[in-house]
mmCIF file of C-alpha atoms in Angstrom:
data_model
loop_
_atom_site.group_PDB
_atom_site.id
_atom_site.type_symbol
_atom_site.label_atom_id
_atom_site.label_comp_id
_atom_site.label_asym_id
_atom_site.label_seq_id
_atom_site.Cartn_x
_atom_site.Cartn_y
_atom_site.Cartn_z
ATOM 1 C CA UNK A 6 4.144 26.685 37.549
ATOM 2 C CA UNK A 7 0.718 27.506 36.264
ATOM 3 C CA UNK A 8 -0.128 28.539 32.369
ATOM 4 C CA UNK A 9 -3.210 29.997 32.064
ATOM 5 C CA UNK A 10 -5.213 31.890 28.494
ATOM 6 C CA UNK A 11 -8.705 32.570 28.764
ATOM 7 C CA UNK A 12 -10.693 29.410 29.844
ATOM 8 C CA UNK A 13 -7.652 26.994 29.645
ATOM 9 C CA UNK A 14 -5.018 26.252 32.396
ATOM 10 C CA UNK A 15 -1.981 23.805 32.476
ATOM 11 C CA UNK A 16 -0.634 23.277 36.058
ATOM 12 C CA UNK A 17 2.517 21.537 37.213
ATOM 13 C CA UNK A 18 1.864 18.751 39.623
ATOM 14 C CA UNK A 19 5.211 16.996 40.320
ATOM 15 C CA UNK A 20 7.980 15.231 38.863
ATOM 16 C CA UNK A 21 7.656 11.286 38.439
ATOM 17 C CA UNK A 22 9.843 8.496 37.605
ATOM 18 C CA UNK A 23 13.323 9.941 38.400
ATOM 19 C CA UNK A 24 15.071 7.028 37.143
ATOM 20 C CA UNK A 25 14.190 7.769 33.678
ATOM 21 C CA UNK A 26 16.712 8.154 30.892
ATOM 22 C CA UNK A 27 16.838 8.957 27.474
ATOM 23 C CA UNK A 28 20.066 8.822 24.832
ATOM 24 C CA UNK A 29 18.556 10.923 22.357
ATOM 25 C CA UNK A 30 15.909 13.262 22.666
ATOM 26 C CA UNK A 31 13.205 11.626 20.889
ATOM 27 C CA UNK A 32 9.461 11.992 20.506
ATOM 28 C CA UNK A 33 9.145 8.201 21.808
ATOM 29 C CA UNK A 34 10.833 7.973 24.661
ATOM 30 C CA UNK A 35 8.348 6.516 26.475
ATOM 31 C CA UNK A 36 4.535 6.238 26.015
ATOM 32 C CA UNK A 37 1.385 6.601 28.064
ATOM 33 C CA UNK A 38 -1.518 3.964 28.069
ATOM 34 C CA UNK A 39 -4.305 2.636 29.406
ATOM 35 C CA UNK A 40 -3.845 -0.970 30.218
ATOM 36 C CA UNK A 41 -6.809 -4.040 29.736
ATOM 37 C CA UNK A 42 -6.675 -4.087 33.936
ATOM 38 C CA UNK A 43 -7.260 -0.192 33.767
ATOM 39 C CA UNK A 44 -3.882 0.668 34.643
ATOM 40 C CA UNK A 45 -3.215 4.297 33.525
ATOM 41 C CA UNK A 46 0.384 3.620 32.699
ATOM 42 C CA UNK A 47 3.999 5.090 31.739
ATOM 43 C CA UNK A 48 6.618 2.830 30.612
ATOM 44 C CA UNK A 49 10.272 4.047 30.298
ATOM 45 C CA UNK A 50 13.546 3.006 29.916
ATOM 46 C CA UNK A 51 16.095 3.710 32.847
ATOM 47 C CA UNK A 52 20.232 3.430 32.346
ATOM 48 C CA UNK A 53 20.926 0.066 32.879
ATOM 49 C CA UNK A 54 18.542 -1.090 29.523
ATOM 50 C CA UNK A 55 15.534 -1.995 31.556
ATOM 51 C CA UNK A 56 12.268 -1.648 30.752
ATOM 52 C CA UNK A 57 10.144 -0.284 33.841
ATOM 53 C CA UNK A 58 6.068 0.347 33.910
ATOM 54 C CA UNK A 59 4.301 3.028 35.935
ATOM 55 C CA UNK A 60 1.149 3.502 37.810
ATOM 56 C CA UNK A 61 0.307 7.062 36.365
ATOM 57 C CA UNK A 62 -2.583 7.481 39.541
ATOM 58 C CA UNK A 63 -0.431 5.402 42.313
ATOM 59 C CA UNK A 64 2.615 6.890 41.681
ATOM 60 C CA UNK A 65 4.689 3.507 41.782
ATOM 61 C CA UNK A 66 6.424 1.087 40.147
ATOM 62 C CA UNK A 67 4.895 -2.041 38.669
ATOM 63 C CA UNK A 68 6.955 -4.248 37.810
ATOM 64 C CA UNK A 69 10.748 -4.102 35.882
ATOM 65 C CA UNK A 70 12.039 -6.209 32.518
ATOM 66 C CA UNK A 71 15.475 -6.266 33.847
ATOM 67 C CA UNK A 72 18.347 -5.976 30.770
ATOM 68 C CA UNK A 73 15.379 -5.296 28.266
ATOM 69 C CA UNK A 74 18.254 -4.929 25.676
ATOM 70 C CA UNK A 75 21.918 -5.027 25.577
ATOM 71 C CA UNK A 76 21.882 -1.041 25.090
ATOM 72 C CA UNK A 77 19.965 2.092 25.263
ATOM 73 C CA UNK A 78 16.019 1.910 24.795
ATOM 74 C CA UNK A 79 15.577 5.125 22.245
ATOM 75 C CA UNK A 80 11.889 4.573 21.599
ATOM 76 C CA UNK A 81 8.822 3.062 22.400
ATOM 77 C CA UNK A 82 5.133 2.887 21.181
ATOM 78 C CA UNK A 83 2.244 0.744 22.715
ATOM 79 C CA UNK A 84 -0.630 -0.739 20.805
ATOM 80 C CA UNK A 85 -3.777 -2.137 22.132
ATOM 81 C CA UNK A 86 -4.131 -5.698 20.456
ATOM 82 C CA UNK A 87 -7.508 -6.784 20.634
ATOM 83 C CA UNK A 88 -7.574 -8.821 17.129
ATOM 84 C CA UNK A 89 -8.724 -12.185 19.805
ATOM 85 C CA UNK A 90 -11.516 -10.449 21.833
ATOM 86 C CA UNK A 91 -10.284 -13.600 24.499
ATOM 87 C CA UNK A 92 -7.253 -13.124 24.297
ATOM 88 C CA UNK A 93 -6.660 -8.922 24.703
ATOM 89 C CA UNK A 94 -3.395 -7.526 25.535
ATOM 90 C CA UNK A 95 -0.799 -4.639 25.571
ATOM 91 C CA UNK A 96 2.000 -4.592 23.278
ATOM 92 C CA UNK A 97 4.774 -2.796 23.513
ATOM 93 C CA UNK A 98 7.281 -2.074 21.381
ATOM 94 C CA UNK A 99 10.919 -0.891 21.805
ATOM 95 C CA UNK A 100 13.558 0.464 20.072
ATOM 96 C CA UNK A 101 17.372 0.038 20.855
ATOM 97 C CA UNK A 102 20.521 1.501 19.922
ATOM 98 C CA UNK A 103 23.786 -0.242 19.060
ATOM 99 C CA UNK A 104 22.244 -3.989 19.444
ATOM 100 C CA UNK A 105 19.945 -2.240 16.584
ATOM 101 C CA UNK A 106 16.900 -4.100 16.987
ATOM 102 C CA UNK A 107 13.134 -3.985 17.918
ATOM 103 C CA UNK A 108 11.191 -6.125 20.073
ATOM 104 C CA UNK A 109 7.356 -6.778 21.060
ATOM 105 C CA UNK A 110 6.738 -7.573 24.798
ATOM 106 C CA UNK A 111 3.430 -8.628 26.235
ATOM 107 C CA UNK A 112 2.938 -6.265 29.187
ATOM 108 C CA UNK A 113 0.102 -8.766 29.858
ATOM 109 C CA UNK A 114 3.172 -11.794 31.016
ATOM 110 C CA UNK A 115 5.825 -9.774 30.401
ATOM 111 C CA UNK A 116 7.281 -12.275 27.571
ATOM 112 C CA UNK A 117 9.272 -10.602 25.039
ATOM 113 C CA UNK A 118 6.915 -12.190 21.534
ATOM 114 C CA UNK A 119 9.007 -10.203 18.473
ATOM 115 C CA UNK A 120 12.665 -9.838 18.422
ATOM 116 C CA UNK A 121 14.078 -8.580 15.008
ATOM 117 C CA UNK A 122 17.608 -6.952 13.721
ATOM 118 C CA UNK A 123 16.485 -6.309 10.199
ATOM 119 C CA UNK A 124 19.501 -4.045 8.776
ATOM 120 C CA UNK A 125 23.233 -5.078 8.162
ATOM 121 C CA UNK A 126 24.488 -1.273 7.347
ATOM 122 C CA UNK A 127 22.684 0.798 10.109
ATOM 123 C CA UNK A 128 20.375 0.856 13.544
ATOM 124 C CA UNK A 129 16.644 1.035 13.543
ATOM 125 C CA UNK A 130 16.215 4.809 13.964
ATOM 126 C CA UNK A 131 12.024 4.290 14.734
ATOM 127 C CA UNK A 132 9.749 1.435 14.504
ATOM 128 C CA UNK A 133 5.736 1.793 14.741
ATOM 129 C CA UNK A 134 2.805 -0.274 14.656
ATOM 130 C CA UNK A 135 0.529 -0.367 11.648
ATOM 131 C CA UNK A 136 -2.772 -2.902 11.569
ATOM 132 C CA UNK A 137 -3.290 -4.646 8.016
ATOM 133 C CA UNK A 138 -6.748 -4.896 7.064
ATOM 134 C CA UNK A 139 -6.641 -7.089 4.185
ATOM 135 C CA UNK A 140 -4.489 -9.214 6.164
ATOM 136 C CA UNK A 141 -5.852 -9.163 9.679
ATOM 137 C CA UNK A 142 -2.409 -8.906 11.328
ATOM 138 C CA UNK A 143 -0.763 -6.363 12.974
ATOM 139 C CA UNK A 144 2.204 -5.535 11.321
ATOM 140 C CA UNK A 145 5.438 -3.956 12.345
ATOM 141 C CA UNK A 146 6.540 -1.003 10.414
ATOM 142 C CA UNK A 147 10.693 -0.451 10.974
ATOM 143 C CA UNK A 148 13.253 2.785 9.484
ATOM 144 C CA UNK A 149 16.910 2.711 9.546
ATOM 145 C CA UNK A 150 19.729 5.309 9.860
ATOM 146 C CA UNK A 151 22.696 3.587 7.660
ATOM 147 C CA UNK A 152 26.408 3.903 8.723
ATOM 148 C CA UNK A 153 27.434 4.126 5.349
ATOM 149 C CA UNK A 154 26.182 5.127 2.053
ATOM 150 C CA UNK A 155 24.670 1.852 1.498
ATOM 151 C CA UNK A 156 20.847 2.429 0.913
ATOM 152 C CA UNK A 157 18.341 0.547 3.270
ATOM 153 C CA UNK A 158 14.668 0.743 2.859
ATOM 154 C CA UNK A 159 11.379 0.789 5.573
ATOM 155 C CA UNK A 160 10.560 -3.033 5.858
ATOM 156 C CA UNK A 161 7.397 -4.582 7.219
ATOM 157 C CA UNK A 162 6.935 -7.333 9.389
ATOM 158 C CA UNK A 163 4.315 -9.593 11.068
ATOM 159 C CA UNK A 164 4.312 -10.364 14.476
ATOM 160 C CA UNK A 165 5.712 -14.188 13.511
ATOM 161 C CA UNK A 166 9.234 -12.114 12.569
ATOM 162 C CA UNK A 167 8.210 -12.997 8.470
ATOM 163 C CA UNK A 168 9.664 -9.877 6.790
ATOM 164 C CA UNK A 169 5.914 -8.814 4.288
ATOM 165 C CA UNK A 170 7.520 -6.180 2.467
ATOM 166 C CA UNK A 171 9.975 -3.503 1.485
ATOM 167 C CA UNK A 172 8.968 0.178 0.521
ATOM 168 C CA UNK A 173 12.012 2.098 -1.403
ATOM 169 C CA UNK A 174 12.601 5.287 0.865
ATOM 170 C CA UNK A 175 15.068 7.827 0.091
ATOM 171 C CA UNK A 176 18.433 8.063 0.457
ATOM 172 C CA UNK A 177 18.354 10.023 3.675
ATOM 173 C CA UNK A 178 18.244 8.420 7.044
ATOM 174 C CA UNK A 179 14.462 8.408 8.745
ATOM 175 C CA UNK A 180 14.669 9.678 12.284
ATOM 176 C CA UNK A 181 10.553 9.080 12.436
ATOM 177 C CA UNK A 182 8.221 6.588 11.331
ATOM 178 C CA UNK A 183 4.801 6.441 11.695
ATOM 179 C CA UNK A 184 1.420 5.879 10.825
ATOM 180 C CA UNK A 185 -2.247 7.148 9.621
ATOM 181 C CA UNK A 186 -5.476 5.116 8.818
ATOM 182 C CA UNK A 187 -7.954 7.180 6.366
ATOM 183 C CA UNK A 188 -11.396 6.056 7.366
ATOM 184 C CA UNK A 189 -12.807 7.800 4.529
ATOM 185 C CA UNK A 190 -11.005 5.566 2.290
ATOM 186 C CA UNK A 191 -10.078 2.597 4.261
ATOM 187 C CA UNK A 192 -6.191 3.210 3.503
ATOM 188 C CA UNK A 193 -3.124 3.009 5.137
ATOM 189 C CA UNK A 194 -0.400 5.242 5.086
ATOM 190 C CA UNK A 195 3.267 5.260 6.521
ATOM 191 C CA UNK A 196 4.457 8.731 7.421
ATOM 192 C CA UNK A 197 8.635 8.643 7.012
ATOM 193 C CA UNK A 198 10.435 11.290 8.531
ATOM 194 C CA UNK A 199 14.253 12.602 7.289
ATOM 195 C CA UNK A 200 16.168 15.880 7.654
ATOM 196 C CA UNK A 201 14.826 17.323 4.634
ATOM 197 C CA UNK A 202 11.203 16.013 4.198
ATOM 198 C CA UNK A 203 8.294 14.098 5.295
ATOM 199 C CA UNK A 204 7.483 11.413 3.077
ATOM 200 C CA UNK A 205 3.855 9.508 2.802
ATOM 201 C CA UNK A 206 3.579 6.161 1.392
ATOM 202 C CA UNK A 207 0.741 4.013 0.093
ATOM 203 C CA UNK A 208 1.205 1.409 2.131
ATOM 204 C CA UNK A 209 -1.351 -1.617 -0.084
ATOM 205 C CA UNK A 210 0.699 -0.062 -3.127
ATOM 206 C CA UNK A 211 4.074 0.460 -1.700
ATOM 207 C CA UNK A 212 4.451 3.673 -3.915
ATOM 208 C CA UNK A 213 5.307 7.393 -2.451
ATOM 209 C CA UNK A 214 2.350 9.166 -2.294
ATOM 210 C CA UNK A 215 3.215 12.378 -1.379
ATOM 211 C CA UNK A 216 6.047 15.046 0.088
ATOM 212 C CA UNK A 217 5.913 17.427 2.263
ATOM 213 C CA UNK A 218 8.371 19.767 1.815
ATOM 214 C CA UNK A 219 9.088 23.777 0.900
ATOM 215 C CA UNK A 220 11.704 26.606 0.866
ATOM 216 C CA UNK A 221 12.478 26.563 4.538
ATOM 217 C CA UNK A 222 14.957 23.625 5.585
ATOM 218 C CA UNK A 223 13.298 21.419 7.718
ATOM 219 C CA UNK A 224 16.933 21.372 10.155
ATOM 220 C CA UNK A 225 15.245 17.521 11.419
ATOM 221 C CA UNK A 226 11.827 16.862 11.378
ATOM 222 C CA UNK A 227 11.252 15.740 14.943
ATOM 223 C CA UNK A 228 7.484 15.259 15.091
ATOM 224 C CA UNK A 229 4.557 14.292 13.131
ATOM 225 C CA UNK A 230 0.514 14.228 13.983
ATOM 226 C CA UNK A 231 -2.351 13.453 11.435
ATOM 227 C CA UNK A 232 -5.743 15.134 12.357
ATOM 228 C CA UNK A 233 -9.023 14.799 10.358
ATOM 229 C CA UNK A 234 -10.176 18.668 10.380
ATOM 230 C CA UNK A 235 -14.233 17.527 11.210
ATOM 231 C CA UNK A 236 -14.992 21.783 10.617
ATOM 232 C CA UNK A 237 -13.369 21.718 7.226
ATOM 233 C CA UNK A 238 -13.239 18.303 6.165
ATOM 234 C CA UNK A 239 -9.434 18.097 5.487
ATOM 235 C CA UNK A 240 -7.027 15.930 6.832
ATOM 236 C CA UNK A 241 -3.601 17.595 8.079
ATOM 237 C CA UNK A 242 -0.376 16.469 8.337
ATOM 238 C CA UNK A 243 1.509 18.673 11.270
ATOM 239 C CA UNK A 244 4.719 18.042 12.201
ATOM 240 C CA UNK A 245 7.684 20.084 14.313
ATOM 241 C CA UNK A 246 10.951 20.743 12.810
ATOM 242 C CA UNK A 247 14.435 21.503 14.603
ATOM 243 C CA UNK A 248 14.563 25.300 13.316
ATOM 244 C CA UNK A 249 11.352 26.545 15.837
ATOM 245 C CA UNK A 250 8.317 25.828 13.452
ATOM 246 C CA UNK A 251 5.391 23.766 13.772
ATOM 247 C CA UNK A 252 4.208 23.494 9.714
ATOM 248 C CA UNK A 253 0.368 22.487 8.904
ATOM 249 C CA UNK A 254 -0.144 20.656 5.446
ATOM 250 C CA UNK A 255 -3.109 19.731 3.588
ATOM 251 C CA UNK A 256 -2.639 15.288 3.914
ATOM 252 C CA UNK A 257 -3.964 14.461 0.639
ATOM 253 C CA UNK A 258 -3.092 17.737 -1.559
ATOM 254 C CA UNK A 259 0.623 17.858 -0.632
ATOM 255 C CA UNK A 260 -0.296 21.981 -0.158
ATOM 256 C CA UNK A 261 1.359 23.744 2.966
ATOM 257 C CA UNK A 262 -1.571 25.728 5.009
ATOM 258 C CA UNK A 263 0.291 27.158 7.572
ATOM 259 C CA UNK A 264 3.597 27.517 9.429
ATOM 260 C CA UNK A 265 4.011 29.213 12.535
ATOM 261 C CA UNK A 266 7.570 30.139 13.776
ATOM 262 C CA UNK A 267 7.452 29.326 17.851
ATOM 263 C CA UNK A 268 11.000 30.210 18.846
ATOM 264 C CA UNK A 269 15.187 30.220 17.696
ATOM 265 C CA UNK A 270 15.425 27.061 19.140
ATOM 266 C CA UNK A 271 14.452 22.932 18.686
ATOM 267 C CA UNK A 272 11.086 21.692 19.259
ATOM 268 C CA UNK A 273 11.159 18.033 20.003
ATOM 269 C CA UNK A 274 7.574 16.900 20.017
ATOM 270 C CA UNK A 275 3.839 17.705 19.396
ATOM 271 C CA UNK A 276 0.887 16.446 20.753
ATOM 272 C CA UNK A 277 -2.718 17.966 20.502
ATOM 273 C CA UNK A 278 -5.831 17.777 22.994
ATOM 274 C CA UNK A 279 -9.388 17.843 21.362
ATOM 275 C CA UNK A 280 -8.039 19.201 17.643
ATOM 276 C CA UNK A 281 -7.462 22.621 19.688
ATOM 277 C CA UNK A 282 -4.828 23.132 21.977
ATOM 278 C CA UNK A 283 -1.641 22.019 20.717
ATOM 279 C CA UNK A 284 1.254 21.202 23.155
ATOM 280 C CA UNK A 285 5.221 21.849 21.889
ATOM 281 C CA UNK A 286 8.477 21.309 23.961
ATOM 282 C CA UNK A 287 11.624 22.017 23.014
ATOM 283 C CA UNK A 288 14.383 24.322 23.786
ATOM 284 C CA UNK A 289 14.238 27.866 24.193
ATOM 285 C CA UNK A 290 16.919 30.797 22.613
ATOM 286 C CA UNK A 291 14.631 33.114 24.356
ATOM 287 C CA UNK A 292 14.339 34.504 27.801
ATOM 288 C CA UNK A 293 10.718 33.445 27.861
ATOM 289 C CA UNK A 294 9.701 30.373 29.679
ATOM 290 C CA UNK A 295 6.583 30.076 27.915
ATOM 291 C CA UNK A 296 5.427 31.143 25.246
ATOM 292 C CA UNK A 297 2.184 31.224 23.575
ATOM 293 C CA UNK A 298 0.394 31.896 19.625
ATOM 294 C CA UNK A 299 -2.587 31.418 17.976
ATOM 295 C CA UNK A 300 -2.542 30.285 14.697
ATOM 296 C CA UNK A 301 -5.491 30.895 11.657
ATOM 297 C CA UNK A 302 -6.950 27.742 12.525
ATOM 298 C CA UNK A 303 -7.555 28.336 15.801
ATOM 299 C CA UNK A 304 -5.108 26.264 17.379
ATOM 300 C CA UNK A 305 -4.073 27.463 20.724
ATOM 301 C CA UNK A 306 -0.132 26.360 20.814
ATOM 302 C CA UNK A 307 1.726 26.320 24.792
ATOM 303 C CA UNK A 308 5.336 25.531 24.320
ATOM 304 C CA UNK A 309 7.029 24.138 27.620
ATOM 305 C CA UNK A 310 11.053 25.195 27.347
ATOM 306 C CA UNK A 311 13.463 22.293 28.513
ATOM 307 C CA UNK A 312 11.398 19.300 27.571
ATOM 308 C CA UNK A 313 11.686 16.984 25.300
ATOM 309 C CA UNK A 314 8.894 15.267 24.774
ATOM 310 C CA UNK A 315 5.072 15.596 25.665
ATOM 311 C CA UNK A 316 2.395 12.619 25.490
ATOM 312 C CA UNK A 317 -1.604 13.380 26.956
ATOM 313 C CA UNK A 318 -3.614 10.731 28.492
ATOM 314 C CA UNK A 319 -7.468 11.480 29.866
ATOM 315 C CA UNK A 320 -7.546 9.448 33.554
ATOM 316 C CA UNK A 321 -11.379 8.493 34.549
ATOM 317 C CA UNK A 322 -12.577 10.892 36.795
ATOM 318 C CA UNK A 323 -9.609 12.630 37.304
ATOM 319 C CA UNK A 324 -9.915 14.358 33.535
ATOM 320 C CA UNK A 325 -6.487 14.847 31.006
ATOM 321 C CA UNK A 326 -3.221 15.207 31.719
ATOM 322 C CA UNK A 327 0.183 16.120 29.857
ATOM 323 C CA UNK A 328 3.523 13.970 30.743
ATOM 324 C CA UNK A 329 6.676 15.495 30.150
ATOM 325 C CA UNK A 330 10.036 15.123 29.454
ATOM 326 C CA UNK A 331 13.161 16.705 30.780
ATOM 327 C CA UNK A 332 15.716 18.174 28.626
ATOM 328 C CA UNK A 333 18.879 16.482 29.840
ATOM 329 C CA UNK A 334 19.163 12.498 29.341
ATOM 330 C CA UNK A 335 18.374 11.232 32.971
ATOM 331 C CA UNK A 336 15.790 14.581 33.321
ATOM 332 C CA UNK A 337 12.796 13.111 35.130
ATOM 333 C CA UNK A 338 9.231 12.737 33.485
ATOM 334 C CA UNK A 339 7.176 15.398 34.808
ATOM 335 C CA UNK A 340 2.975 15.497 35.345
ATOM 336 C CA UNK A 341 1.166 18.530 34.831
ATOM 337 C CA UNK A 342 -3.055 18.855 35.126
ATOM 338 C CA UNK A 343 -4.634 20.246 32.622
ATOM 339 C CA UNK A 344 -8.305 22.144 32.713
ATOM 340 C CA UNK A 345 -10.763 23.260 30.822
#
């Protein structure tokens, strides 16, 4: 399958790691990364809990963390810890179901270095990375989804497992977490995630700073990217929503730009190449395989039908390339070239 507008082509190349599986369809997954040994890396979670890494450019396995947790891996992020310029490494953190907790491995040793189960009412729903400043630590940001009515808030940790801080979220479960670093400003932000809003918090004042929300129901919020607009000077807040739209926001106004309706049916992630060419999957209600807009700001937008989530990743002298999800729970991760 080849997608092709103007100057700008995205080719399938094959499916990869077949062994894949995923419980929910989530933005995280898995992740991509570039390792301290070069490695251009996937790492995924398979049925039986384990935690497997990928050679992106070999096309094998590297090595396995056998029983990674006692159930299903729902999410994973990777952070590039370089805090000890002698002591660099890959972290990676993942996410688990009904043993509801998060740990940090070392992909460096493979030793497992953070192991938390912060809530009593509910499972972590998404964890992220965020680096303190003020602190020099990299902290671990955590959400829950709550069995009950009982009301849980977003809690920080260190990487020592010492619970920092709490930030009072609302009373609707947070199915993403993450988080943005204003340069401008030297501020950090956590970006929360529910089925009626995105929330931003002030992360040194632990005080909502803004919401992002408007007429339309968001039916799930499924994906969020912050982009510094260099042309206009304005950060934006994008995210995906379960209902077909992809909605741009002005980050530090609060004021929706844009909204652009892609299809009838659930887009499950976002990612975007060189602030133009944004990437959507999701499922289609539509005949059309592909489809493709162009919104105000000049965003081209491909949507791939029957894929869950999408994650880019530039190889040395090979150039970038988009990894793929599919649809159903043990779908494979697919690899598709992308040119300029």
């Amino acid at each position: 399958m080849k997608l092709s507008n103007d100057n700008f082509n995205v080719e399938f190349i094959e499916d990869i790691c077949k062994d894949v599986y995923a419980l929910q369809d989530k933005d995280n997954s898995f992740c991509v990364f570039k390792s301290i040994h070069d490695i251009f890396c996937i790492a995924y979670p398979n049925i039986d809990y384990s935690l497997i890494f990928y050679d992106i450019i070999n096309k094998t396995k590297i090595v396995e963390i056998k029983k990674a947790h006692n159930t299903y891996i729902i999410e994973l992020r990777h952070y590039f810890d370089d805090i000890n310029k002698y002591n660099k490494r890959d972290l990676i953190l993942s996410v688990s179901y009904n043993d509801r907790n998060a740990k940090i491995w070392n992909f460096n040793n493979l030793e497992c270095i953070f192991n938390i189960n912060p809530y009593n009412n509910g499972i972590i729903n998404s964890a992220c990375f965020l680096y303190d400043f003020n602190l020099n630590e990299i902290m671990i940001i955590v959400s829950n989804n709550t069995d009950s009515n009982i009301k849980e808030d977003i809690k920080i940790y260190n990487l020592s497992g010492n619970e920092i801080k709490e930030i009072n979220n609302s009373d609707n479960e947070v199915i993403y977490i993450n988080t943005y670093h204003d340069n401008k400003y030297n501020k950090n932000y956590i970006i929360s995630a529910n089925r009626e809003s995105v929330i931003s918090y002030d992360y040194e004042q632990n005080i909502k700073y803004k919401t992002f929300i408007e007429s339309n129901s968001l039916y799930d919020c499924t994906s969020v990217i912050i982009i510094n607009d260099t042309t206009t000077d304005i950060v934006k807040l994008i995210y995906s929503t379960g209902n077909g739209f992809i909605k741009i926001w002005n980050f530090h106004l609060g004021i929706l730009l844009e909204q652009i309706k892609i299809n009838e049916g659930y887009i499950f992630s976002i990612c975007l190449l060189e602030g133009k060419y944004l990437f959507s999957c999701g499922k289609y209600y539509e005949k059309n395989i592909i489809k493709k807009n162009m919104d105000k700001s000049d965003i081209k937008i491909i949507h791939i039908n029957n894929e869950t989530t999408c994650k880019l990743i530039n190889i040395k002298n090979l150039g970038n390339y988009l990894i793929t999800k599919n649809l159903s729970f043990d779908g494979p991760l697919k690899l598709w070239k992308i040119k300029i």
